[in-house]
Amino acid sequence: MAERASLGALSVLVLLVASTASLRAAPKAPALTAPAAPASSKPERLDLTRELPSPYSAKADAGRPAVDGPNADAAYGAYQRGRYVTAFREATKRIEANPKDAAAMTLLGELYNQGLGVKQDPKRALEWYRLAAAQNDAHAMASLGLMAMDGRGQPKDEKAGRSWLEQAARKGEPTASYNLGLMQLATGKPEDLTAAVANFRKGAEAEIPAAQYALGVLYLQGKGVARDTTQAAQWFRRAADNGDLGAEVEFAIRLFNGDGVPKDEARAARYFLHAAQRGNAIAQNRIAKLYVAGRGVPKNLVEAAGWNLAAAAQGRSDESLDQATAGLKPEERKRAEALAAERASLSQ
């Protein structure tokens, strides 16, 4: 429960929380002053809304290559454990034994594309992906689509990129469906919006977190689907639990406000804190505000100052938090600065 004195110390108690997957910088939020609460009222409601346009702009890579067959443990198993030199060697052996081994070709393409176990070489990656795609490997097709769109190892060609993504999506490759949805969404055409929703859903149901987040945003905005905050919250939760930082913040918003999900300030604070610990500046700013107000977490101005300083170090300054923590004693300020220095490493 927040003390009125704590609330009065903040010139901005309205938590304007952004979706954080966007690559764009957040514009500065307008200063909003919380109205004074009657002495007998409940704690003042912190209205959480986003500062940024909801992002569905970040492409998802084609994911880990599927290496199947009797020798899968030797090739893909090594890849999964980070033993990339071994993965390269074992995939090469597989191709020597079977020149049409598409999964092993795709794995070699991935290793060259990412520079794992071998020197990074997009052109060699393209060669292996193309050989695998000729064997109808959907993962290779998806990777070829992204490389064409980015102009990686070849001149940029969005038309060719879309063609590869469409082929991969038809074969059920979920990241291809998601990335194709991004292209459809960008056209602004109603029919493409409908198709984008369908493609995002395919990716979301395959547990692609970026697709789950995008679908949650569409439900929240009522864009391409009927507005449904319950559906939005469910997709944000799934994306958050799959590691999407923007979704962690969005789901925390829903929890804090009881929007599409039962209100739970303590659980919301845990999501904000987890995202803050992963180095997200907006989450650091928001958990600092909760520590000042004592909402979802015990009031703790040292913790608040530590998170505020960590966020400010990433360019997320907040005058209201500066004012709220200005009265710290010198030893408290020193502890807060030490916490901020610790947390700065989270953002590297």
PDB file of C-alpha atoms in Angstrom, residues 178-295:
ATOM      1  CA  TYR A 178       5.860 -14.692 -38.667  1.00  0.00           C
ATOM      2  CA  ASN A 179       8.268 -12.832 -40.952  1.00  0.00           C
ATOM      3  CA  LEU A 180       5.823 -13.050 -43.836  1.00  0.00           C
ATOM      4  CA  GLY A 181       3.222 -11.544 -41.498  1.00  0.00           C
ATOM      5  CA  LEU A 182       5.554  -8.591 -40.884  1.00  0.00           C
ATOM      6  CA  MET A 183       5.751  -7.916 -44.596  1.00  0.00           C
ATOM      7  CA  GLN A 184       1.990  -8.190 -44.986  1.00  0.00           C
ATOM      8  CA  LEU A 185       1.354  -5.887 -42.036  1.00  0.00           C
ATOM      9  CA  ALA A 186       3.590  -3.217 -43.548  1.00  0.00           C
ATOM     10  CA  THR A 187       1.462  -2.821 -46.686  1.00  0.00           C
ATOM     11  CA  GLY A 188      -1.522  -1.359 -44.817  1.00  0.00           C
ATOM     12  CA  LYS A 189      -3.948  -3.287 -47.023  1.00  0.00           C
ATOM     13  CA  PRO A 190      -6.955  -4.808 -45.201  1.00  0.00           C
ATOM     14  CA  GLU A 191      -6.524  -8.160 -46.948  1.00  0.00           C
ATOM     15  CA  ASP A 192      -2.856  -8.254 -45.993  1.00  0.00           C
ATOM     16  CA  LEU A 193      -3.731  -7.407 -42.390  1.00  0.00           C
ATOM     17  CA  THR A 194      -6.042 -10.419 -42.283  1.00  0.00           C
ATOM     18  CA  ALA A 195      -3.307 -12.606 -43.748  1.00  0.00           C
ATOM     19  CA  ALA A 196      -0.767 -11.179 -41.277  1.00  0.00           C
ATOM     20  CA  VAL A 197      -2.982 -12.139 -38.335  1.00  0.00           C
ATOM     21  CA  ALA A 198      -3.226 -15.690 -39.660  1.00  0.00           C
ATOM     22  CA  ASN A 199       0.547 -15.895 -40.093  1.00  0.00           C
ATOM     23  CA  PHE A 200       1.246 -14.448 -36.663  1.00  0.00           C
ATOM     24  CA  ARG A 201      -1.114 -17.029 -35.202  1.00  0.00           C
ATOM     25  CA  LYS A 202       0.782 -19.865 -36.899  1.00  0.00           C
ATOM     26  CA  GLY A 203       4.008 -18.588 -35.416  1.00  0.00           C
ATOM     27  CA  ALA A 204       2.430 -17.972 -32.032  1.00  0.00           C
ATOM     28  CA  GLU A 205       0.981 -21.456 -31.804  1.00  0.00           C
ATOM     29  CA  ALA A 206       4.441 -22.827 -32.572  1.00  0.00           C
ATOM     30  CA  GLU A 207       5.749 -20.883 -29.533  1.00  0.00           C
ATOM     31  CA  ILE A 208       7.625 -18.198 -31.481  1.00  0.00           C
ATOM     32  CA  PRO A 209       7.670 -15.444 -28.818  1.00  0.00           C
ATOM     33  CA  ALA A 210       7.835 -12.522 -31.258  1.00  0.00           C
ATOM     34  CA  ALA A 211       4.721 -13.853 -33.004  1.00  0.00           C
ATOM     35  CA  GLN A 212       2.939 -14.320 -29.673  1.00  0.00           C
ATOM     36  CA  TYR A 213       3.768 -10.754 -28.708  1.00  0.00           C
ATOM     37  CA  ALA A 214       2.630  -9.378 -32.066  1.00  0.00           C
ATOM     38  CA  LEU A 215      -0.653 -11.270 -31.815  1.00  0.00           C
ATOM     39  CA  GLY A 216      -1.162  -9.923 -28.300  1.00  0.00           C
ATOM     40  CA  VAL A 217      -0.668  -6.386 -29.565  1.00  0.00           C
ATOM     41  CA  LEU A 218      -3.206  -6.896 -32.355  1.00  0.00           C
ATOM     42  CA  TYR A 219      -5.790  -8.150 -29.858  1.00  0.00           C
ATOM     43  CA  LEU A 220      -5.016  -5.231 -27.561  1.00  0.00           C
ATOM     44  CA  GLN A 221      -5.487  -2.716 -30.372  1.00  0.00           C
ATOM     45  CA  GLY A 222      -8.371  -4.509 -32.087  1.00  0.00           C
ATOM     46  CA  LYS A 223      -6.370  -4.469 -35.298  1.00  0.00           C
ATOM     47  CA  GLY A 224      -7.264  -7.273 -37.711  1.00  0.00           C
ATOM     48  CA  VAL A 225      -9.175  -9.000 -34.908  1.00  0.00           C
ATOM     49  CA  ALA A 226     -11.903  -7.968 -32.486  1.00  0.00           C
ATOM     50  CA  ARG A 227     -10.384  -6.164 -29.511  1.00  0.00           C
ATOM     51  CA  ASP A 228     -10.011  -8.664 -26.678  1.00  0.00           C
ATOM     52  CA  THR A 229      -7.892  -7.769 -23.676  1.00  0.00           C
ATOM     53  CA  THR A 230      -8.158 -11.296 -22.278  1.00  0.00           C
ATOM     54  CA  GLN A 231      -6.676 -12.758 -25.455  1.00  0.00           C
ATOM     55  CA  ALA A 232      -4.051 -10.018 -25.452  1.00  0.00           C
ATOM     56  CA  ALA A 233      -3.014 -10.840 -21.897  1.00  0.00           C
ATOM     57  CA  GLN A 234      -2.846 -14.561 -22.641  1.00  0.00           C
ATOM     58  CA  TRP A 235      -0.566 -14.066 -25.620  1.00  0.00           C
ATOM     59  CA  PHE A 236       1.623 -11.596 -23.734  1.00  0.00           C
ATOM     60  CA  ARG A 237       1.972 -14.143 -20.916  1.00  0.00           C
ATOM     61  CA  ARG A 238       3.003 -16.907 -23.306  1.00  0.00           C
ATOM     62  CA  ALA A 239       5.509 -14.634 -25.034  1.00  0.00           C
ATOM     63  CA  ALA A 240       6.865 -13.450 -21.678  1.00  0.00           C
ATOM     64  CA  ASP A 241       7.280 -16.995 -20.452  1.00  0.00           C
ATOM     65  CA  ASN A 242       9.151 -17.726 -23.692  1.00  0.00           C
ATOM     66  CA  GLY A 243      11.589 -14.936 -22.889  1.00  0.00           C
ATOM     67  CA  ASP A 244      10.256 -11.910 -24.811  1.00  0.00           C
ATOM     68  CA  LEU A 245      11.216  -8.757 -22.900  1.00  0.00           C
ATOM     69  CA  GLY A 246       8.520  -6.556 -24.422  1.00  0.00           C
ATOM     70  CA  ALA A 247       5.912  -9.124 -23.484  1.00  0.00           C
ATOM     71  CA  GLU A 248       7.176  -9.262 -19.913  1.00  0.00           C
ATOM     72  CA  VAL A 249       6.533  -5.543 -19.586  1.00  0.00           C
ATOM     73  CA  GLU A 250       3.175  -5.736 -21.370  1.00  0.00           C
ATOM     74  CA  PHE A 251       1.970  -8.630 -19.240  1.00  0.00           C
ATOM     75  CA  ALA A 252       3.087  -6.771 -16.117  1.00  0.00           C
ATOM     76  CA  ILE A 253       0.884  -3.864 -17.253  1.00  0.00           C
ATOM     77  CA  ARG A 254      -2.124  -6.153 -17.608  1.00  0.00           C
ATOM     78  CA  LEU A 255      -1.498  -7.687 -14.187  1.00  0.00           C
ATOM     79  CA  PHE A 256      -1.043  -4.352 -12.476  1.00  0.00           C
ATOM     80  CA  ASN A 257      -4.224  -2.869 -13.912  1.00  0.00           C
ATOM     81  CA  GLY A 258      -6.302  -6.049 -13.929  1.00  0.00           C
ATOM     82  CA  ASP A 259      -6.761  -5.603 -17.668  1.00  0.00           C
ATOM     83  CA  GLY A 260      -7.732  -8.915 -19.255  1.00  0.00           C
ATOM     84  CA  VAL A 261      -6.317 -10.813 -16.301  1.00  0.00           C
ATOM     85  CA  PRO A 262      -7.054 -10.715 -12.552  1.00  0.00           C
ATOM     86  CA  LYS A 263      -5.301  -7.778 -10.920  1.00  0.00           C
ATOM     87  CA  ASP A 264      -2.152  -8.827  -9.066  1.00  0.00           C
ATOM     88  CA  GLU A 265       0.292  -6.056  -8.211  1.00  0.00           C
ATOM     89  CA  ALA A 266       2.812  -8.374  -6.563  1.00  0.00           C
ATOM     90  CA  ARG A 267       2.956 -10.659  -9.606  1.00  0.00           C
ATOM     91  CA  ALA A 268       3.191  -7.619 -11.889  1.00  0.00           C
ATOM     92  CA  ALA A 269       6.152  -6.384  -9.867  1.00  0.00           C
ATOM     93  CA  ARG A 270       7.863  -9.759 -10.288  1.00  0.00           C
ATOM     94  CA  TYR A 271       7.565  -9.498 -14.068  1.00  0.00           C
ATOM     95  CA  PHE A 272       8.851  -5.922 -14.050  1.00  0.00           C
ATOM     96  CA  LEU A 273      11.717  -6.948 -11.783  1.00  0.00           C
ATOM     97  CA  HIS A 274      12.675  -9.900 -13.969  1.00  0.00           C
ATOM     98  CA  ALA A 275      12.762  -7.700 -17.076  1.00  0.00           C
ATOM     99  CA  ALA A 276      14.734  -5.076 -15.148  1.00  0.00           C
ATOM    100  CA  GLN A 277      17.258  -7.700 -14.087  1.00  0.00           C
ATOM    101  CA  ARG A 278      17.652  -8.636 -17.742  1.00  0.00           C
ATOM    102  CA  GLY A 279      18.768  -5.074 -18.401  1.00  0.00           C
ATOM    103  CA  ASN A 280      15.600  -3.521 -19.788  1.00  0.00           C
ATOM    104  CA  ALA A 281      15.692   0.221 -19.084  1.00  0.00           C
ATOM    105  CA  ILE A 282      11.930   0.740 -19.115  1.00  0.00           C
ATOM    106  CA  ALA A 283      11.362  -2.107 -16.683  1.00  0.00           C
ATOM    107  CA  GLN A 284      14.123  -0.664 -14.467  1.00  0.00           C
ATOM    108  CA  ASN A 285      12.335   2.671 -14.489  1.00  0.00           C
ATOM    109  CA  ARG A 286       8.992   1.082 -13.657  1.00  0.00           C
ATOM    110  CA  ILE A 287      10.194  -1.141 -10.833  1.00  0.00           C
ATOM    111  CA  ALA A 288      11.861   1.952  -9.364  1.00  0.00           C
ATOM    112  CA  LYS A 289       8.462   3.678  -9.336  1.00  0.00           C
ATOM    113  CA  LEU A 290       6.883   0.696  -7.625  1.00  0.00           C
ATOM    114  CA  TYR A 291       9.593   0.733  -4.944  1.00  0.00           C
ATOM    115  CA  VAL A 292       8.906   4.444  -4.338  1.00  0.00           C
ATOM    116  CA  ALA A 293       5.160   3.916  -4.070  1.00  0.00           C
ATOM    117  CA  GLY A 294       5.354   0.587  -2.219  1.00  0.00           C
ATOM    118  CA  ARG A 295       3.060  -1.093  -4.729  1.00  0.00           C
TER     119      ARG A 295
END
